mmCIF file of C-alpha atoms in Angstrom:
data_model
loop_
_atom_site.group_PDB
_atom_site.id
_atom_site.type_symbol
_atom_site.label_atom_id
_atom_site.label_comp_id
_atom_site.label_asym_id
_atom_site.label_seq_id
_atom_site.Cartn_x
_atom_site.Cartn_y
_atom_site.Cartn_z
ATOM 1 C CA UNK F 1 32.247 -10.204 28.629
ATOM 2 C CA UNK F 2 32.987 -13.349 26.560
ATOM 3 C CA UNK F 3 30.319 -14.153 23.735
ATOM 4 C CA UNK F 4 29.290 -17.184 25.844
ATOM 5 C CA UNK F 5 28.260 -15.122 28.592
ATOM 6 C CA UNK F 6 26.933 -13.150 26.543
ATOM 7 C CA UNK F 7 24.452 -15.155 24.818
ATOM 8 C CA UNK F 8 23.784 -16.461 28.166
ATOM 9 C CA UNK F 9 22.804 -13.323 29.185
ATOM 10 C CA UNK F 10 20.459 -13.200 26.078
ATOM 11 C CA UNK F 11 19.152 -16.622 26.186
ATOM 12 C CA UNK F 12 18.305 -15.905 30.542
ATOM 13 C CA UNK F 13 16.750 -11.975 29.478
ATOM 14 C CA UNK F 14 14.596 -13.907 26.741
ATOM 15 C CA UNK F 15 13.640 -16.625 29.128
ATOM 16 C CA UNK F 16 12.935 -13.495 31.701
ATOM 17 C CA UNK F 17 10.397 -11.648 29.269
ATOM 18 C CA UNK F 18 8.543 -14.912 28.313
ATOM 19 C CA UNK F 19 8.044 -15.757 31.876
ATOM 20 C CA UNK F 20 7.059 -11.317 32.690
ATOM 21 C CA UNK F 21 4.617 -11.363 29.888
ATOM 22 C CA UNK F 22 2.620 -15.049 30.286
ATOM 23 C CA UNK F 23 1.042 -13.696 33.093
ATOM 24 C CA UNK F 24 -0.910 -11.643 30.793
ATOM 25 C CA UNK F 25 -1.576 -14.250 28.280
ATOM 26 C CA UNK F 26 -4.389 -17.066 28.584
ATOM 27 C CA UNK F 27 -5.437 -20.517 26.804
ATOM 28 C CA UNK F 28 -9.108 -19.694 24.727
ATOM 29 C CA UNK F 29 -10.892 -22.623 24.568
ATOM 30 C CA UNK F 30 -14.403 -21.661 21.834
ATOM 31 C CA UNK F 31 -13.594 -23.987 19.414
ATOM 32 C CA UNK F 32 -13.714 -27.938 18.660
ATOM 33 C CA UNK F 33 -10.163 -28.827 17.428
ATOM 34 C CA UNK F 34 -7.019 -27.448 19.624
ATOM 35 C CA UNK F 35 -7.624 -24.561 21.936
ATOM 36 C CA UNK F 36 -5.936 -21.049 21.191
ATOM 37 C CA UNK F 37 -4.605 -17.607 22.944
ATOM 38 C CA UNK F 38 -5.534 -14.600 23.853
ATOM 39 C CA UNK F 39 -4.083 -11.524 25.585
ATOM 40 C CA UNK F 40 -5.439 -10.066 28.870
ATOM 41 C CA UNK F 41 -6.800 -6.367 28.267
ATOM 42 C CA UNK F 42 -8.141 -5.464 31.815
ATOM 43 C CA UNK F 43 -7.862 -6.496 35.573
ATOM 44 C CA UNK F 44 -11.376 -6.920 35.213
ATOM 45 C CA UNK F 45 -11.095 -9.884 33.108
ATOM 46 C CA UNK F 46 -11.515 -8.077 29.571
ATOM 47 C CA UNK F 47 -9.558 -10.858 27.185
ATOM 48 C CA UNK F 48 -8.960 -9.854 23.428
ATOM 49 C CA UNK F 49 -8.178 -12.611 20.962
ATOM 50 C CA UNK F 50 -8.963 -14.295 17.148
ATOM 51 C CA UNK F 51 -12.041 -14.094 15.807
ATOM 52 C CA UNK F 52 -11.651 -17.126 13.749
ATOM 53 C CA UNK F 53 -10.291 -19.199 16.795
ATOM 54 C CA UNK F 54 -14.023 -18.146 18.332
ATOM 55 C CA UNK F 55 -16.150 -20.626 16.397
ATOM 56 C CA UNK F 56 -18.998 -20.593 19.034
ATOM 57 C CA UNK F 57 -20.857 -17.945 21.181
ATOM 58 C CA UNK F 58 -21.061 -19.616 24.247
ATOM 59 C CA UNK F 59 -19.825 -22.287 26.049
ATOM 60 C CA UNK F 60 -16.725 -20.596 26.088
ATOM 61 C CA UNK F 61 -13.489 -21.053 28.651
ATOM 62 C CA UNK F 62 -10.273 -19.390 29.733
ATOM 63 C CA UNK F 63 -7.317 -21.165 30.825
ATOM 64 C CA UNK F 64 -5.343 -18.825 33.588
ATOM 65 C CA UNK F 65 -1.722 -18.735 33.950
ATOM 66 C CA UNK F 66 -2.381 -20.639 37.152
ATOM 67 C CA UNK F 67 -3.750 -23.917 35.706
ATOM 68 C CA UNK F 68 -7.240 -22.643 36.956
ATOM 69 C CA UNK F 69 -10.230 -22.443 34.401
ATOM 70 C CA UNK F 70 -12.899 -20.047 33.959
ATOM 71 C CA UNK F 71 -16.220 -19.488 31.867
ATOM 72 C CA UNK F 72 -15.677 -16.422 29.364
ATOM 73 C CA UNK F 73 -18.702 -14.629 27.256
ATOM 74 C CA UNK F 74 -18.234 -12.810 23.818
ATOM 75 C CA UNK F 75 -18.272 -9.203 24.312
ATOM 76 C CA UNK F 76 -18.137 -8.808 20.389
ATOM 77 C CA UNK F 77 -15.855 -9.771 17.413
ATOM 78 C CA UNK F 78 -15.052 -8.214 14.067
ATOM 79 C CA UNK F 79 -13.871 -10.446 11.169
ATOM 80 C CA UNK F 80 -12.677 -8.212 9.067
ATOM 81 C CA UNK F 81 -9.862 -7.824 11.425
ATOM 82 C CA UNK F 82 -9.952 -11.039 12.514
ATOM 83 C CA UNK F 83 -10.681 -9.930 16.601
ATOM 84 C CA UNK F 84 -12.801 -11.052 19.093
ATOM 85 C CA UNK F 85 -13.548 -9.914 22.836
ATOM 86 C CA UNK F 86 -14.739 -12.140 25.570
ATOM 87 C CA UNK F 87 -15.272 -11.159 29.364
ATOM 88 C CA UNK F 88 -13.973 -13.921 31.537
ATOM 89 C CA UNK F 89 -16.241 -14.705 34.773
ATOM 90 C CA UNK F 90 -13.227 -13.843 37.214
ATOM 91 C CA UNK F 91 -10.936 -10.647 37.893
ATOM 92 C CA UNK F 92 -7.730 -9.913 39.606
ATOM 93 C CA UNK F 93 -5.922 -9.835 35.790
ATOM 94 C CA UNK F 94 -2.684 -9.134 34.842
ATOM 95 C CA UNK F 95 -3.114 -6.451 32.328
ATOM 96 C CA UNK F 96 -0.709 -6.480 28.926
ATOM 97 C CA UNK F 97 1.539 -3.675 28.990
ATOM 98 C CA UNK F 98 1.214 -2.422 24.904
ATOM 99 C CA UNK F 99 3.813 -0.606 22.950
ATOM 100 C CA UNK F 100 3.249 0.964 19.684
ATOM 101 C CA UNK F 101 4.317 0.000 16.154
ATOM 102 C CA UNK F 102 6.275 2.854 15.405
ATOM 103 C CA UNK F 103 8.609 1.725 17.903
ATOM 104 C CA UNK F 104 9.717 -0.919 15.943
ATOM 105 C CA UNK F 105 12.279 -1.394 13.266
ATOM 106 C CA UNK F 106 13.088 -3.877 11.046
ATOM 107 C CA UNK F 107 14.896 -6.600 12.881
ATOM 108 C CA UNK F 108 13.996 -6.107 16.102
ATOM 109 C CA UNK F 109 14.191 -9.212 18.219
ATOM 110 C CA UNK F 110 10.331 -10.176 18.941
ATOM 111 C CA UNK F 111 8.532 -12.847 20.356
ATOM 112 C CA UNK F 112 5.514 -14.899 19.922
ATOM 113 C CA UNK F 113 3.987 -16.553 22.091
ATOM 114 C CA UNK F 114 1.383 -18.671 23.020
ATOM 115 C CA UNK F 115 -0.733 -20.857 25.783
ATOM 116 C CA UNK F 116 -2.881 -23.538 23.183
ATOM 117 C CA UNK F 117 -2.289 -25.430 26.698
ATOM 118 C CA UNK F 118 -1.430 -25.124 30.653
ATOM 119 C CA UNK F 119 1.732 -23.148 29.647
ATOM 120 C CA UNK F 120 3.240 -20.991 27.701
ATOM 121 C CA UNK F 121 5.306 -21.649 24.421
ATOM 122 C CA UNK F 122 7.686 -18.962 22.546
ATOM 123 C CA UNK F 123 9.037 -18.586 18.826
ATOM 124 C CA UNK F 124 11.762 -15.867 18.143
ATOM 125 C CA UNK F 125 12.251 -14.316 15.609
ATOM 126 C CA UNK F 126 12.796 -10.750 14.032
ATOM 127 C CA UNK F 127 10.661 -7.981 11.990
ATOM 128 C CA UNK F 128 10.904 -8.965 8.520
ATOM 129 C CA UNK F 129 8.642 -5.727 7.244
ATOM 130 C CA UNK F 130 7.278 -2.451 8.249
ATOM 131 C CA UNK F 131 4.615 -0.815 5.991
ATOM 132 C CA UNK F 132 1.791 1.669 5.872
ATOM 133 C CA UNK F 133 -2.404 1.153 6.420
ATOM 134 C CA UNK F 134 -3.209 -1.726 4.462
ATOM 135 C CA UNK F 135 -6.932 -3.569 4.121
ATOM 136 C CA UNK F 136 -7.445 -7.085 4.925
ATOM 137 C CA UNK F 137 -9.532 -9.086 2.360
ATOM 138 C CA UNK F 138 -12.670 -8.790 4.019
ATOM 139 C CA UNK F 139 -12.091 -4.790 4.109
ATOM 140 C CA UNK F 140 -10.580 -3.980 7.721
ATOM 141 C CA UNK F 141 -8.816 -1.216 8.151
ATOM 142 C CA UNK F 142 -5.279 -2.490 9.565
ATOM 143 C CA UNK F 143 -3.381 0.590 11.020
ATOM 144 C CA UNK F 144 0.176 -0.792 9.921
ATOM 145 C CA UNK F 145 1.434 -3.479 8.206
ATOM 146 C CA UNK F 146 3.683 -5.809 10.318
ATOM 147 C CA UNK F 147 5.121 -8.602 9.360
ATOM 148 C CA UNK F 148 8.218 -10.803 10.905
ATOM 149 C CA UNK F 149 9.862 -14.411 10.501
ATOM 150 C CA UNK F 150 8.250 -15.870 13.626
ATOM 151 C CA UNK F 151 6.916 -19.520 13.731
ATOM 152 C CA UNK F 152 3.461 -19.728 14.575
ATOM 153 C CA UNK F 153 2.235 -22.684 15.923
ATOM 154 C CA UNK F 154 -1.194 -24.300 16.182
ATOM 155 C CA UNK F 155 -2.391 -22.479 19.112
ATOM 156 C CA UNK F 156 -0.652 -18.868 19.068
ATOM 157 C CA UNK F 157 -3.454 -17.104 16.852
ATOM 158 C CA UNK F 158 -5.002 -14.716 19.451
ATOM 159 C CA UNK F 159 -1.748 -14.492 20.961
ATOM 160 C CA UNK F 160 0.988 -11.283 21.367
ATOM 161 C CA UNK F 161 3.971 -10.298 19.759
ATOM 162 C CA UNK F 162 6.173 -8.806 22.334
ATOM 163 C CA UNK F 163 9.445 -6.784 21.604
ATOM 164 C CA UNK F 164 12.503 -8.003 24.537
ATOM 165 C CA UNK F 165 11.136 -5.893 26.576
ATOM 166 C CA UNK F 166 8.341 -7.962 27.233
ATOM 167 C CA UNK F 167 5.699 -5.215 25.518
ATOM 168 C CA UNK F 168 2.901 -6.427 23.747
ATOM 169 C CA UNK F 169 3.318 -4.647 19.507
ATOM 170 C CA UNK F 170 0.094 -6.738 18.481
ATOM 171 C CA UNK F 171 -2.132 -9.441 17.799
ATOM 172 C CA UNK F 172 -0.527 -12.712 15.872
ATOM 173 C CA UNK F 173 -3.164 -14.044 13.526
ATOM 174 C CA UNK F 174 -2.799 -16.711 11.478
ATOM 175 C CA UNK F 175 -6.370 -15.869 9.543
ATOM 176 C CA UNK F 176 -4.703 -12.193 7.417
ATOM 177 C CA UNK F 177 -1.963 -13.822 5.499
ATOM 178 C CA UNK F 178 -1.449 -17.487 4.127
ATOM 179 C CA UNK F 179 1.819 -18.606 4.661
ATOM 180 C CA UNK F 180 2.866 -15.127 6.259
ATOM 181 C CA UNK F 181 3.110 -14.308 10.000
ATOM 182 C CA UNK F 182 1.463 -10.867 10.362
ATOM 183 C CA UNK F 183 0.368 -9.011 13.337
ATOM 184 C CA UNK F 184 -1.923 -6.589 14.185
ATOM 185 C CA UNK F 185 -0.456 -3.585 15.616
ATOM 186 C CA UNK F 186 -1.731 -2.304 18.741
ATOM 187 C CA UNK F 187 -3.179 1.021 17.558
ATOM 188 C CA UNK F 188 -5.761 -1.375 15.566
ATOM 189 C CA UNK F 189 -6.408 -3.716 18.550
ATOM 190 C CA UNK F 190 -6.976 -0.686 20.621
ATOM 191 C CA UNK F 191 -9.412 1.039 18.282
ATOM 192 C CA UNK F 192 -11.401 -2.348 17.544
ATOM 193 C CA UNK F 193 -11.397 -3.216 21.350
ATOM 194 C CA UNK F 194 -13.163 0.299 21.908
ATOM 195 C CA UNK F 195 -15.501 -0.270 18.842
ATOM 196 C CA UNK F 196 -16.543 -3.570 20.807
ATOM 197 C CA UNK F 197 -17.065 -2.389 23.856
ATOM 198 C CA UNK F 198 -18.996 0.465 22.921
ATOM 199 C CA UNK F 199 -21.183 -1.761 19.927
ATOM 200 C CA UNK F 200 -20.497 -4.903 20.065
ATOM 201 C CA UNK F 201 -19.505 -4.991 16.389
ATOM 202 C CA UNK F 202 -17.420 -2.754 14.335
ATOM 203 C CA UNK F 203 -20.267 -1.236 11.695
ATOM 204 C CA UNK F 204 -18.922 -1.655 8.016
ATOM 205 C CA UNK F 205 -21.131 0.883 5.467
ATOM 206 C CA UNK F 206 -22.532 -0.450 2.379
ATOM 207 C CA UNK F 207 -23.703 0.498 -0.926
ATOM 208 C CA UNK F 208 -24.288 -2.766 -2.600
ATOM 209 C CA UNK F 209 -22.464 -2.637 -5.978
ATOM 210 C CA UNK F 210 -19.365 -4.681 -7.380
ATOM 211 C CA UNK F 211 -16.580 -2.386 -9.328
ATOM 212 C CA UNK F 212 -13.478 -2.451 -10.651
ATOM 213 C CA UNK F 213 -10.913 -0.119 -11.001
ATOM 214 C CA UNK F 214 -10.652 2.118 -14.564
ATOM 215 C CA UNK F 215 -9.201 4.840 -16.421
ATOM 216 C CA UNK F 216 -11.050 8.022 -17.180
ATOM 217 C CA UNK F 217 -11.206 9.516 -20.278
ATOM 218 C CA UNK F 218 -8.673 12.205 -20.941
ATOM 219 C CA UNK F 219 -10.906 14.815 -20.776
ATOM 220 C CA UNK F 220 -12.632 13.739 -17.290
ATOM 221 C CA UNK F 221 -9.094 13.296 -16.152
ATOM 222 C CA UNK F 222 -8.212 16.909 -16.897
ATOM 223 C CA UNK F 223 -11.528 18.150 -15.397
ATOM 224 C CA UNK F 224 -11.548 16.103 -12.158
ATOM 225 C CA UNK F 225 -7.869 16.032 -11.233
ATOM 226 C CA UNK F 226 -7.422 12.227 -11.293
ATOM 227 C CA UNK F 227 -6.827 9.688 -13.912
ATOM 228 C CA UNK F 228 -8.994 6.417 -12.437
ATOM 229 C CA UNK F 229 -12.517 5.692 -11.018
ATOM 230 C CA UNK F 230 -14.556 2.652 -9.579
ATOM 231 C CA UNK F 231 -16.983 1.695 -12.414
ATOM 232 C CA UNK F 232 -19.904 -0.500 -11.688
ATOM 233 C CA UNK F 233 -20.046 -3.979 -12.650
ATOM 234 C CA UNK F 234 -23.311 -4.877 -10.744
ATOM 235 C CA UNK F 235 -25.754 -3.366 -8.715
ATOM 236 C CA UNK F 236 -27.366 -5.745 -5.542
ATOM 237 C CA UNK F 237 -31.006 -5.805 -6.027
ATOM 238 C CA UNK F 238 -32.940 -3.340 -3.120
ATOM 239 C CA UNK F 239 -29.527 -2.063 -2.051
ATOM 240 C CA UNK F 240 -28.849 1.487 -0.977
ATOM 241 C CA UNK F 241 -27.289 1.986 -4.609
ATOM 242 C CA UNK F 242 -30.277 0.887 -6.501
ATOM 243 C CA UNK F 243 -32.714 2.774 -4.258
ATOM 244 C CA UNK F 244 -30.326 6.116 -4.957
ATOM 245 C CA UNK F 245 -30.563 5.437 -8.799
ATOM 246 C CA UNK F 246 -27.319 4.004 -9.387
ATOM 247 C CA UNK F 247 -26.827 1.957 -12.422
ATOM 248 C CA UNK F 248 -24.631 -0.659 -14.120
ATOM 249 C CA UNK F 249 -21.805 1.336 -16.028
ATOM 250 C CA UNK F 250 -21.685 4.495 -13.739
ATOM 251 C CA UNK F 251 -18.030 4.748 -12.631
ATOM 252 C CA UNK F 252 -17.845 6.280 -8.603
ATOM 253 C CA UNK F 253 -15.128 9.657 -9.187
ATOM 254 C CA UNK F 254 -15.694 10.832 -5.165
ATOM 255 C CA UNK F 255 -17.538 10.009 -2.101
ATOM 256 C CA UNK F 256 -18.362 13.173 0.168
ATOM 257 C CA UNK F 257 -16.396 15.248 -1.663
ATOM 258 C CA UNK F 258 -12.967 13.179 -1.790
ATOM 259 C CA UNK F 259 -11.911 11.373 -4.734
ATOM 260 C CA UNK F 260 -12.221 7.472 -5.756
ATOM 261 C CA UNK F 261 -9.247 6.023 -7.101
ATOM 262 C CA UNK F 262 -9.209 2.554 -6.274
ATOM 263 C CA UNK F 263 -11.142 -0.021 -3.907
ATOM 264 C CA UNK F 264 -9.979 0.879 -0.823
ATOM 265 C CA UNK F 265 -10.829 4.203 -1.029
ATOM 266 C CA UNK F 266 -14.538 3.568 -1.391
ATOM 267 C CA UNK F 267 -14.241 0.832 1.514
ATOM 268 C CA UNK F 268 -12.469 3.695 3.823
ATOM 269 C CA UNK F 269 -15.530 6.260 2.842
ATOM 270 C CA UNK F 270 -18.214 3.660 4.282
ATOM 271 C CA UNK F 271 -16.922 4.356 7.746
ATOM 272 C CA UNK F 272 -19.354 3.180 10.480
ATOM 273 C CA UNK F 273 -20.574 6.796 11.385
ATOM 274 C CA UNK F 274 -21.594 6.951 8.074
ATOM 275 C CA UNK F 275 -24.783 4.125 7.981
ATOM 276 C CA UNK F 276 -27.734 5.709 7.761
ATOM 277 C CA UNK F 277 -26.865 8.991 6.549
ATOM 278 C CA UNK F 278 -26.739 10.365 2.583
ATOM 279 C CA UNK F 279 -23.693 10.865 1.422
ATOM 280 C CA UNK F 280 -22.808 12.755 -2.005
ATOM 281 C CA UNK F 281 -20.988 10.382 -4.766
ATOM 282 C CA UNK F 282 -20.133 11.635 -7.885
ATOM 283 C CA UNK F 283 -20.123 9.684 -11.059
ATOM 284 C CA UNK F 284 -19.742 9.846 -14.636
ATOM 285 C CA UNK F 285 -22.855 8.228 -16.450
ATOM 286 C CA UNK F 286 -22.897 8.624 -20.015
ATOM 287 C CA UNK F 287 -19.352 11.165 -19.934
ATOM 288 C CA UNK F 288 -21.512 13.193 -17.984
ATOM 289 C CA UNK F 289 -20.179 13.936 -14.326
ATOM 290 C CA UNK F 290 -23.382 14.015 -11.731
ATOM 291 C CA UNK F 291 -24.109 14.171 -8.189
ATOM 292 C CA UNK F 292 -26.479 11.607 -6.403
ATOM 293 C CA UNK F 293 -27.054 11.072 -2.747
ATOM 294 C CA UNK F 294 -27.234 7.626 -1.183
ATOM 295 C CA UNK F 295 -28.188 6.496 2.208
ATOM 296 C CA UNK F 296 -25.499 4.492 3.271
ATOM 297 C CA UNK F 297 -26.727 0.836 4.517
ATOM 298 C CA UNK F 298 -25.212 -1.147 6.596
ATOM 299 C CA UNK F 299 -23.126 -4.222 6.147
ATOM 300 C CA UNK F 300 -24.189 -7.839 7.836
#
């Protein structure tokens, strides 16, 4: 085969998946300024997208594949990942067809794509990055990092990345990373999407204190195993950590047993099961290393 047919080939196959995979994707309209995307989840009409491109929580739209509109309500959203979930007011959906991160490698041909209006528009482009769990800035637990070279437009936020194949790897968001084009791997979608339908919101714990990250005396280090802790900068008046008798200057070693290191292990302690119940955390106060149970709140 010559290399022009065989970039025509390409070019047709590429053409092929866009047109496969629109009929999953719809046009969002919940906000003022230009409409965005979002992916189809179920047949019944199940449509996960952006949180940030959801600026309202009702007088909300979807625009079908087929140039039709329909009234959508918000299910839930969570903006620490940056997802939202609206029911549409119709069925008879073309359901995404998901693959998993791990499938990917980096550069892998992938797709964006997007319907900000009647149709749908396409950026290539290739995976740029692969990476472990990662936390956004607002504390959500992302599953994988996943980042790639693709052009996002005004518009694509809520929309899919899809590998040639036409499979859906994620959620483009324009909201996680400035000047960055990372996506949300499926596995998170999923497990947010379930939180949502189940709650309505994903439930964040909360203690109610401000640290930062220090070392441990030599001796602590020896005795507990590790060589940093959280200590406490400030303590939020009426908070679960001032009702416990937590105090400026204690430094956080563990939560339920499992050591503190850094921030993000305290943020992936205050899991949602968690609100409500005590919880052990050890600290140091005064080089002294002490137990003290707090009732994990909940985070607005």
């Amino acid at each position: 085969m010559s290399d022009t047919n065989t970039l025509t080939a390409l070019s047709n196959g590429l053409a092929d998946t866009v047109e496969a995979a629109g009929q999953s994707i719809v046009r969002v309209d919940a906000r003022d300024r230009m409409p965005a995307t979002g992916i189809v989840w179920s047949a019944d009409g199940l449509i996960v997208t952006s949180h940030h491109v959801v600026q309202r929580d009702d007088s909300i739209s979807v625009g079908l594949p087929d140039g039709s509109a329909v009234a959508a309500t918000l299910v839930g959203r969570d903006p620490t990942t940056d997802v939202a979930l609206l029911q549409a007011d119709a069925s008879g959906f073309t359901p995404a067809s998901w693959v998993d991160a791990s499938d990917l490698k980096v550069g892998h041909l992938v797709l964006a794509l997007g319907r900000p209006g009647r149709t749908v528009q396409a950026t290539l482009g290739v995976v740029s990055a692969l990476g472990d769990a990662w936390r956004t800035g607002a504390g959500g637990a992302i599953d994988r990092y996943l980042q790639t070279d693709v052009v996002m437009y005004a518009g694509f936020s809520g929309g899919p990345l899809v590998n040639v194949a036409g499979r859906v790897a994620g959620l483009n968001s324009s909201a996680l990373a400035r000047g960055v084009s990372v996506t949300l791997p499926a596995a998170t979608v999923r497990r947010v999407v379930e939180t949502l339908l189940a709650h309505g919101k994903v439930r964040r714990g909360y203690l109610g204190v401000s640290t930062q990250r220090v070392r441990l005396p030599d001796t602590l280090v020896e005795q507990l195993g590790q060589e940093t802790g959280l200590l406490i900068g400030a303590v939020v008046p009426d908070s679960p950590a001032e009702r416990a008798g937590l105090f400026l200057g204690d430094t956080i070693v563990a939560v339920a047993g499992e050591p503190v290191r850094h921030h993000d292990d305290l943020l992936a302690k205050l899991s949602g099961d968690r609100v409500g119940q005590p919880v052990p955390i050890r600290i140091v106060r005064g080089g002294q290393v002490s137990d003290v149970a707090v009732v994990v709140g909940e985070r607005e």
